[in-house]
CSV table of C-alpha atoms in Angstrom, one decimal:
chain,number,residue,atom,x,y,z
A,1,MET,CA,-34.9,0.8,-2.9
A,2,ASP,CA,-32.3,2.2,-0.4
A,3,SER,CA,-33.7,0.0,2.3
A,4,GLU,CA,-31.8,-2.7,0.4
A,5,LYS,CA,-28.2,-3.0,1.7
A,6,VAL,CA,-26.7,-3.0,-1.8
A,7,LEU,CA,-24.5,-0.7,-3.9
A,8,ASN,CA,-23.6,-1.2,-7.6
A,9,VAL,CA,-20.4,0.4,-8.6
A,10,TYR,CA,-19.0,0.7,-12.2
A,11,ASN,CA,-15.4,2.0,-12.3
A,12,TRP,CA,-12.2,1.9,-14.4
A,13,SER,CA,-10.1,-1.3,-14.0
A,14,ASP,CA,-7.2,-1.1,-11.5
A,15,TYR,CA,-8.6,2.1,-10.1
A,16,ILE,CA,-9.2,1.6,-6.4
A,17,ASP,CA,-7.3,0.4,-3.3
A,18,PRO,CA,-8.4,-3.2,-2.8
A,19,THR,CA,-9.1,-2.6,0.9
A,20,ILE,CA,-11.6,0.2,0.3
A,21,VAL,CA,-14.7,-1.7,-0.8
A,22,PRO,CA,-14.3,-4.3,2.0
A,23,GLY,CA,-13.8,-1.5,4.5
A,24,PHE,CA,-17.0,0.3,3.3
A,25,GLU,CA,-19.0,-3.0,3.4
A,26,LYS,CA,-17.8,-3.7,7.0
A,27,GLU,CA,-18.6,-0.1,8.2
A,28,TYR,CA,-22.0,0.2,6.7
A,29,GLY,CA,-23.2,-3.4,6.2
A,30,ILE,CA,-23.8,-2.7,2.5
A,31,LYS,CA,-22.9,-5.3,-0.1
A,32,VAL,CA,-21.0,-3.8,-3.0
A,33,ASN,CA,-21.2,-5.2,-6.5
A,34,TYR,CA,-18.2,-3.9,-8.3
A,35,ASP,CA,-17.8,-4.0,-12.1
A,36,VAL,CA,-15.0,-2.5,-14.3
A,37,TYR,CA,-14.6,-1.0,-17.8
A,38,ASP,CA,-11.6,0.3,-19.7
A,39,SER,CA,-13.0,3.1,-21.8
A,40,ASN,CA,-15.4,6.0,-21.6
A,41,ASP,CA,-17.1,4.8,-24.7
A,42,VAL,CA,-18.1,1.6,-23.0
A,43,LEU,CA,-19.5,3.5,-20.0
A,44,GLU,CA,-21.3,6.0,-22.2
A,45,THR,CA,-23.0,3.4,-24.3
A,46,LYS,CA,-24.5,1.8,-21.2
A,47,LEU,CA,-25.5,5.1,-19.6
A,48,LEU,CA,-27.3,6.4,-22.7
A,49,ALA,CA,-29.2,3.1,-23.0
A,50,ALA,CA,-30.4,3.7,-19.4
A,51,ARG,CA,-31.4,1.3,-16.7
A,52,THR,CA,-27.8,0.2,-16.1
A,53,GLY,CA,-28.6,-0.7,-12.5
A,54,TYR,CA,-25.4,1.2,-11.4
A,55,ASP,CA,-25.4,3.5,-8.4
A,56,VAL,CA,-22.0,5.1,-8.8
A,57,VAL,CA,-20.0,5.5,-12.1
A,58,VAL,CA,-16.7,7.3,-12.9
A,59,PRO,CA,-16.8,9.1,-16.2
A,60,THR,CA,-14.0,11.5,-17.4
A,61,ALA,CA,-15.1,15.1,-17.1
A,62,PRO,CA,-15.8,15.9,-20.8
A,63,PHE,CA,-17.9,12.7,-21.1
A,64,MET,CA,-19.9,13.7,-18.0
A,65,GLN,CA,-20.5,17.1,-19.5
A,66,ARG,CA,-22.1,15.7,-22.5
A,67,GLN,CA,-24.0,13.1,-20.5
A,68,ILE,CA,-25.4,15.8,-18.1
A,69,GLY,CA,-27.0,17.4,-21.2
A,70,ALA,CA,-28.6,14.1,-22.0
A,71,GLY,CA,-30.1,13.8,-18.5
A,72,VAL,CA,-28.0,10.8,-17.5
A,73,TYR,CA,-27.2,12.0,-13.9
A,74,GLN,CA,-29.1,13.1,-10.8
A,75,LYS,CA,-27.9,16.2,-8.9
A,76,LEU,CA,-25.8,15.4,-5.9
A,77,ASP,CA,-27.5,15.9,-2.5
A,78,LYS,CA,-24.7,17.8,-0.9
A,79,ALA,CA,-26.3,17.6,2.5
A,80,LEU,CA,-25.4,13.9,2.4
A,81,LEU,CA,-21.8,14.7,1.5
A,82,PRO,CA,-20.2,16.6,4.4
A,83,ASN,CA,-16.7,15.5,3.3
A,84,LEU,CA,-17.1,17.6,0.2
A,85,SER,CA,-15.3,20.2,2.3
A,86,ASN,CA,-12.1,18.2,1.8
A,87,VAL,CA,-12.0,18.8,-1.9
A,88,ASP,CA,-9.3,21.1,-3.3
A,89,PRO,CA,-11.1,24.3,-4.3
A,90,ALA,CA,-8.7,25.1,-7.1
A,91,LEU,CA,-9.3,21.7,-8.7
A,92,ASN,CA,-13.0,22.1,-8.2
A,93,ARG,CA,-12.9,25.3,-10.1
A,94,SER,CA,-11.1,23.6,-13.0
A,95,VAL,CA,-13.9,21.0,-13.2
A,96,GLU,CA,-16.6,23.6,-13.4
A,97,VAL,CA,-15.7,23.9,-17.1
A,98,ASN,CA,-17.5,20.6,-17.5
A,99,ASP,CA,-19.8,20.6,-14.5
A,100,PRO,CA,-20.9,24.2,-13.7
A,101,GLY,CA,-21.4,24.6,-10.0
A,102,ASN,CA,-20.1,21.0,-9.4
A,103,LEU,CA,-23.7,19.9,-9.2
A,104,TYR,CA,-23.3,16.4,-10.6
A,105,GLY,CA,-19.7,15.2,-10.1
A,106,VAL,CA,-17.1,14.8,-7.4
A,107,ILE,CA,-13.4,14.5,-8.3
A,108,TYR,CA,-12.2,10.9,-7.8
A,109,PHE,CA,-8.7,11.1,-9.4
A,110,TRP,CA,-7.0,13.5,-11.8
A,111,GLY,CA,-4.0,13.1,-14.0
A,112,THR,CA,-2.3,13.6,-17.3
A,113,SER,CA,-1.5,11.7,-20.4
A,114,GLY,CA,2.1,11.7,-21.5
A,115,VAL,CA,5.1,9.5,-22.5
A,116,GLY,CA,5.9,6.5,-20.3
A,117,TYR,CA,9.0,4.4,-21.0
A,118,ASP,CA,11.4,1.8,-19.8
A,119,GLU,CA,14.5,3.9,-19.2
A,120,ASP,CA,17.2,1.3,-20.0
A,121,ARG,CA,15.6,-0.2,-23.1
A,122,ILE,CA,14.8,3.2,-24.6
A,123,ALA,CA,18.4,4.3,-24.0
A,124,ALA,CA,19.7,1.1,-25.6
A,125,ALA,CA,17.5,1.5,-28.6
A,126,MET,CA,18.1,5.3,-29.1
A,127,PRO,CA,20.6,6.9,-26.8
A,128,ASP,CA,19.6,10.4,-27.9
A,129,ALA,CA,15.8,9.8,-27.7
A,130,PRO,CA,13.8,13.1,-27.3
A,131,LEU,CA,12.3,12.0,-24.0
A,132,ASP,CA,10.8,15.5,-23.5
A,133,SER,CA,8.6,15.4,-26.6
A,134,PHE,CA,5.6,13.6,-28.1
A,135,ALA,CA,8.0,13.0,-31.0
A,136,MET,CA,8.8,9.8,-29.1
A,137,LEU,CA,5.4,8.5,-30.2
A,138,TYR,CA,4.4,10.6,-33.3
A,139,ASP,CA,7.6,11.0,-35.3
A,140,PRO,CA,8.1,7.9,-37.5
A,141,GLY,CA,11.8,8.5,-37.5
A,142,VAL,CA,11.9,8.2,-33.7
A,143,ILE,CA,9.2,5.7,-32.8
A,144,SER,CA,10.6,3.2,-35.4
A,145,HIS,CA,13.6,2.7,-33.1
A,146,PHE,CA,11.3,1.2,-30.5
A,147,LYS,CA,9.3,-1.2,-32.7
A,148,ASP,CA,11.2,-4.2,-31.5
A,149,CYS,CA,11.0,-3.5,-27.8
A,150,GLY,CA,7.2,-2.7,-28.1
A,151,VAL,CA,5.0,0.4,-28.2
A,152,ALA,CA,1.5,0.8,-26.9
A,153,ILE,CA,-1.1,3.6,-27.4
A,154,LEU,CA,-4.1,4.2,-25.1
A,155,ASP,CA,-7.3,3.1,-26.7
A,156,GLN,CA,-8.9,6.5,-26.0
A,157,PRO,CA,-9.6,8.2,-29.3
A,158,ASP,CA,-10.3,11.7,-28.0
A,159,GLU,CA,-7.3,11.8,-25.6
A,160,ALA,CA,-4.9,10.3,-28.1
A,161,VAL,CA,-5.9,12.6,-30.9
A,162,GLU,CA,-5.6,15.6,-28.5
A,163,THR,CA,-2.0,14.6,-27.8
A,164,VAL,CA,-1.2,14.4,-31.5
A,165,LEU,CA,-2.7,17.9,-32.0
A,166,LEU,CA,-0.5,19.2,-29.2
A,167,TYR,CA,2.5,17.7,-31.0
A,168,LEU,CA,1.5,19.4,-34.2
A,169,GLY,CA,1.1,22.8,-32.4
A,170,ARG,CA,-2.6,22.9,-32.8
A,171,ASP,CA,-5.5,23.4,-30.4
A,172,PRO,CA,-5.9,20.0,-28.7
A,173,ASN,CA,-9.7,20.5,-28.4
A,174,SER,CA,-10.2,21.5,-32.0
A,175,GLU,CA,-13.2,20.1,-33.9
A,176,SER,CA,-11.8,21.2,-37.2
A,177,LEU,CA,-11.9,18.3,-39.7
A,178,GLU,CA,-8.7,19.6,-41.2
A,179,ASP,CA,-7.0,19.2,-37.8
A,180,LEU,CA,-8.5,15.8,-37.4
A,181,LYS,CA,-7.2,14.8,-40.8
A,182,ALA,CA,-3.7,16.1,-39.9
A,183,ALA,CA,-3.8,14.0,-36.7
A,184,GLU,CA,-4.9,10.9,-38.7
A,185,ARG,CA,-2.0,11.3,-41.1
A,186,VAL,CA,0.3,11.2,-38.1
A,187,LEU,CA,-1.4,8.2,-36.5
A,188,LEU,CA,-1.3,6.2,-39.8
A,189,SER,CA,2.3,7.0,-40.2
A,190,ILE,CA,3.2,5.5,-36.9
A,191,ARG,CA,0.8,2.5,-37.0
A,192,PRO,CA,3.4,0.0,-38.3
A,193,TYR,CA,5.5,0.6,-35.1
A,194,VAL,CA,2.7,0.2,-32.6
A,195,ARG,CA,2.4,-3.2,-31.0
A,196,TYR,CA,-1.0,-2.7,-29.5
A,197,ILE,CA,-3.7,-0.1,-28.8
A,198,ASN,CA,-5.2,-0.8,-25.4
A,199,SER,CA,-6.0,0.9,-22.1
A,200,ALA,CA,-6.1,-2.0,-19.7
A,201,ASN,CA,-3.2,-4.4,-20.5
A,202,TYR,CA,-0.3,-2.0,-21.2
A,203,VAL,CA,0.6,-1.6,-17.5
A,204,ASP,CA,1.3,-5.3,-17.3
A,205,GLY,CA,3.1,-5.0,-20.7
A,206,LEU,CA,5.5,-2.4,-19.3
A,207,ALA,CA,6.0,-4.3,-16.0
A,208,ASN,CA,6.8,-7.6,-17.7
A,209,GLY,CA,8.8,-6.2,-20.5
A,210,GLN,CA,6.5,-6.8,-23.4
A,211,ILE,CA,6.6,-3.1,-24.3
A,212,CYS,CA,9.1,-0.3,-23.6
A,213,LEU,CA,7.2,2.8,-24.6
A,214,ALA,CA,3.6,4.0,-24.2
A,215,LEU,CA,1.2,6.9,-24.5
A,216,THR,CA,0.1,6.5,-20.9
A,217,TRP,CA,-1.7,8.0,-17.9
A,218,ASN,CA,0.8,9.3,-15.3
A,219,GLY,CA,-0.4,7.1,-12.5
A,220,ASP,CA,0.0,3.9,-14.5
A,221,ILE,CA,3.8,4.3,-14.5
A,222,GLY,CA,3.7,4.0,-10.7
A,223,GLN,CA,1.5,0.9,-11.1
A,224,ALA,CA,4.0,-0.5,-13.6
A,225,ARG,CA,6.9,0.1,-11.2
A,226,ALA,CA,5.0,-1.7,-8.4
A,227,ARG,CA,4.1,-4.7,-10.5
A,228,ALA,CA,7.6,-5.0,-11.8
A,229,ARG,CA,8.9,-5.0,-8.2
A,230,GLU,CA,6.4,-7.7,-7.3
A,231,ALA,CA,7.7,-9.8,-10.2
A,232,GLY,CA,11.3,-9.4,-9.0
A,233,ARG,CA,12.2,-7.1,-11.9
A,234,SER,CA,14.4,-4.0,-11.3
A,235,THR,CA,13.1,-2.1,-14.3
A,236,ARG,CA,13.4,1.7,-14.1
A,237,PHE,CA,10.5,3.6,-15.6
A,238,GLY,CA,10.2,7.3,-16.6
A,239,TYR,CA,7.3,9.5,-17.3
A,240,SER,CA,7.5,12.7,-19.4
A,241,LEU,CA,5.2,15.7,-19.5
A,242,PRO,CA,6.1,16.7,-23.1
A,243,LYS,CA,7.4,20.2,-23.9
A,244,GLU,CA,4.5,20.5,-26.3
A,245,GLY,CA,2.1,20.3,-23.3
A,246,ALA,CA,-0.1,17.5,-22.0
A,247,MET,CA,-3.8,16.8,-21.5
A,248,MET,CA,-5.2,17.1,-18.0
A,249,TYR,CA,-8.2,15.0,-17.1
A,250,PHE,CA,-10.5,14.5,-14.2
A,251,ASP,CA,-12.4,11.3,-13.4
A,252,LEU,CA,-15.6,12.2,-11.5
A,253,LEU,CA,-17.9,10.2,-9.3
A,254,GLY,CA,-21.5,10.5,-10.5
A,255,ILE,CA,-24.9,9.0,-9.7
A,256,PRO,CA,-27.0,7.9,-12.6
A,257,ALA,CA,-30.5,9.4,-12.7
A,258,ASP,CA,-32.1,5.9,-12.4
A,259,ALA,CA,-29.7,4.6,-9.7
A,260,PRO,CA,-31.6,2.1,-7.6
A,261,HIS,CA,-29.7,3.0,-4.4
A,262,PRO,CA,-28.9,6.7,-4.5
A,263,ARG,CA,-28.6,7.1,-0.7
A,264,ASN,CA,-26.1,4.3,-0.6
A,265,ALA,CA,-24.3,5.9,-3.5
A,266,HIS,CA,-24.0,9.2,-1.4
A,267,LEU,CA,-22.6,7.1,1.5
A,268,PHE,CA,-20.0,5.6,-0.7
A,269,ILE,CA,-18.9,8.9,-2.3
A,270,ASN,CA,-18.7,10.5,1.2
A,271,TYR,CA,-16.6,7.5,2.4
A,272,LEU,CA,-14.2,8.0,-0.6
A,273,LEU,CA,-13.9,11.7,0.4
A,274,ARG,CA,-12.6,10.9,3.9
A,275,ALA,CA,-9.0,12.1,4.1
A,276,ASP,CA,-7.6,8.7,5.3
A,277,VAL,CA,-9.5,6.7,2.6
A,278,ALA,CA,-8.5,9.1,-0.2
A,279,ALA,CA,-4.8,9.0,0.8
A,280,ARG,CA,-4.9,5.2,0.9
A,281,ASN,CA,-6.5,5.2,-2.5
A,282,SER,CA,-3.8,7.5,-3.9
A,283,ASN,CA,-1.0,5.4,-2.4
A,284,ALA,CA,-2.4,2.2,-4.0
A,285,VAL,CA,-3.4,3.5,-7.4
A,286,HIS,CA,-0.6,6.1,-7.9
A,287,TYR,CA,-2.9,8.8,-9.0
A,288,ALA,CA,-3.5,12.2,-7.5
A,289,VAL,CA,-6.7,12.7,-5.5
A,290,GLY,CA,-8.5,16.1,-5.5
A,291,ASN,CA,-8.7,15.9,-1.8
A,292,ALA,CA,-6.7,18.7,0.0
A,293,ALA,CA,-7.3,17.1,3.4
A,294,ALA,CA,-5.6,13.9,2.2
A,295,TYR,CA,-2.4,15.5,0.8
A,296,GLN,CA,-0.5,15.3,4.1
A,297,LEU,CA,-1.4,11.7,4.5
A,298,VAL,CA,-0.3,10.5,1.1
A,299,ASP,CA,3.0,8.5,1.0
A,300,PRO,CA,5.7,11.2,0.5
A,301,ALA,CA,7.3,9.0,-2.2
A,302,ILE,CA,4.2,9.5,-4.2
A,303,TYR,CA,3.3,13.0,-3.2
A,304,ARG,CA,6.9,14.2,-4.2
A,305,ASP,CA,7.2,11.9,-7.2
A,306,GLY,CA,7.0,14.9,-9.6
A,307,SER,CA,4.8,13.2,-12.1
A,308,ILE,CA,1.7,12.6,-10.0
A,309,TYR,CA,1.1,15.7,-7.7
A,310,LEU,CA,2.3,18.4,-10.0
A,311,SER,CA,4.1,21.8,-9.4
A,312,ASP,CA,2.5,25.0,-10.4
A,313,GLU,CA,5.0,25.3,-13.3
A,314,GLN,CA,4.0,21.8,-14.6
A,315,ARG,CA,0.3,22.6,-14.3
A,316,ARG,CA,0.8,25.7,-16.5
A,317,ARG,CA,1.7,23.3,-19.4
A,318,LEU,CA,-1.6,21.3,-19.0
A,319,HIS,CA,-4.7,21.6,-21.2
A,320,PRO,CA,-8.1,20.5,-19.8
A,321,MET,CA,-10.0,18.1,-22.0
A,322,GLY,CA,-12.9,19.7,-23.7
A,323,SER,CA,-16.2,18.0,-24.5
A,324,HIS,CA,-17.0,17.2,-28.2
A,325,THR,CA,-20.2,17.2,-30.2
A,326,LEU,CA,-21.6,13.9,-31.2
A,327,ALA,CA,-21.1,14.8,-34.8
A,328,PHE,CA,-17.4,15.3,-34.2
A,329,MET,CA,-17.2,12.1,-32.1
A,330,ARG,CA,-18.5,10.1,-35.1
A,331,GLU,CA,-15.7,11.5,-37.3
A,332,LEU,CA,-13.2,10.9,-34.5
A,333,ASN,CA,-14.3,7.3,-34.1
A,334,ARG,CA,-14.0,6.7,-37.9
A,335,THR,CA,-10.4,8.1,-37.7
A,336,TRP,CA,-9.7,5.8,-34.8
A,337,THR,CA,-11.0,2.7,-36.5
A,338,ARG,CA,-8.8,3.5,-39.5
A,339,PHE,CA,-5.8,3.9,-37.1
A,340,LYS,CA,-6.5,0.6,-35.2
A,341,THR,CA,-7.0,-1.4,-38.4
A,342,GLY,CA,-4.1,0.4,-40.1
A,343,GLN,CA,-6.2,1.2,-43.1
């Protein structure tokens, strides 16, 4: 019951400013239990099994779209969310592809998946590396140059395959099995050169020099820079939005239908939508918030970085992630298993 001063949050790892939860607890006297995951599949499995005990979760938009159809979420009570007025209307319209009317989700962060790299080690391994292309990752003749300094791929089957399809000049949201097979051939051809497939540890891998190249989310490059500095390393990192295009994603705050503390969940979401809180979150996590009121408060070094808050020209090269049918997801996961095992 909401008379209980408790809130249970389930979010991506390394995806919140560490001062925000204590600040919320102090302001509202609500104890926050905070758990993390590193893939949408982990979250979806729990949500579809029901009775998770979570009050706030953070799915990526296409996953939320499918989960809305399964009755996983309760509609937001917008009367309890006055700070919704801070949300960037243009971004809200983009999300309506997945959540018509923005009835169930609120933008937490948004970003892109592209090519992240250690500038000096890449230049040493291949001086004429095609930094502006997914060929860095998907052309065996290119990625083989980086095997010794380490390559990582996000453990996100849908997003990774979508980037392969962009590289091949195909529709990234295609459910054609022929397109999926073409993507699988590319993935298997590069597997010998990939050190690990992981969505949680590669940021530290970049920061400590275990890897030099990754299919990465844009904000994670900022995190890698910060962690390298903390460790006394002067590594220079780059992030490329490839010429073939890039995938654009939104991570949304949602409230499960069986959330035990829905009123507290609304309080927390409204708190995250405060301009000062959203800006602090963006500064710490190095991702773009969808909060127009926060833009002027974001650290200028982050706001003008060029890979986080994007120009109109950059946005025109982005493709929103579509939702896939369960039948296609089964085929996609089989492809991904063969890629991960190299068989």
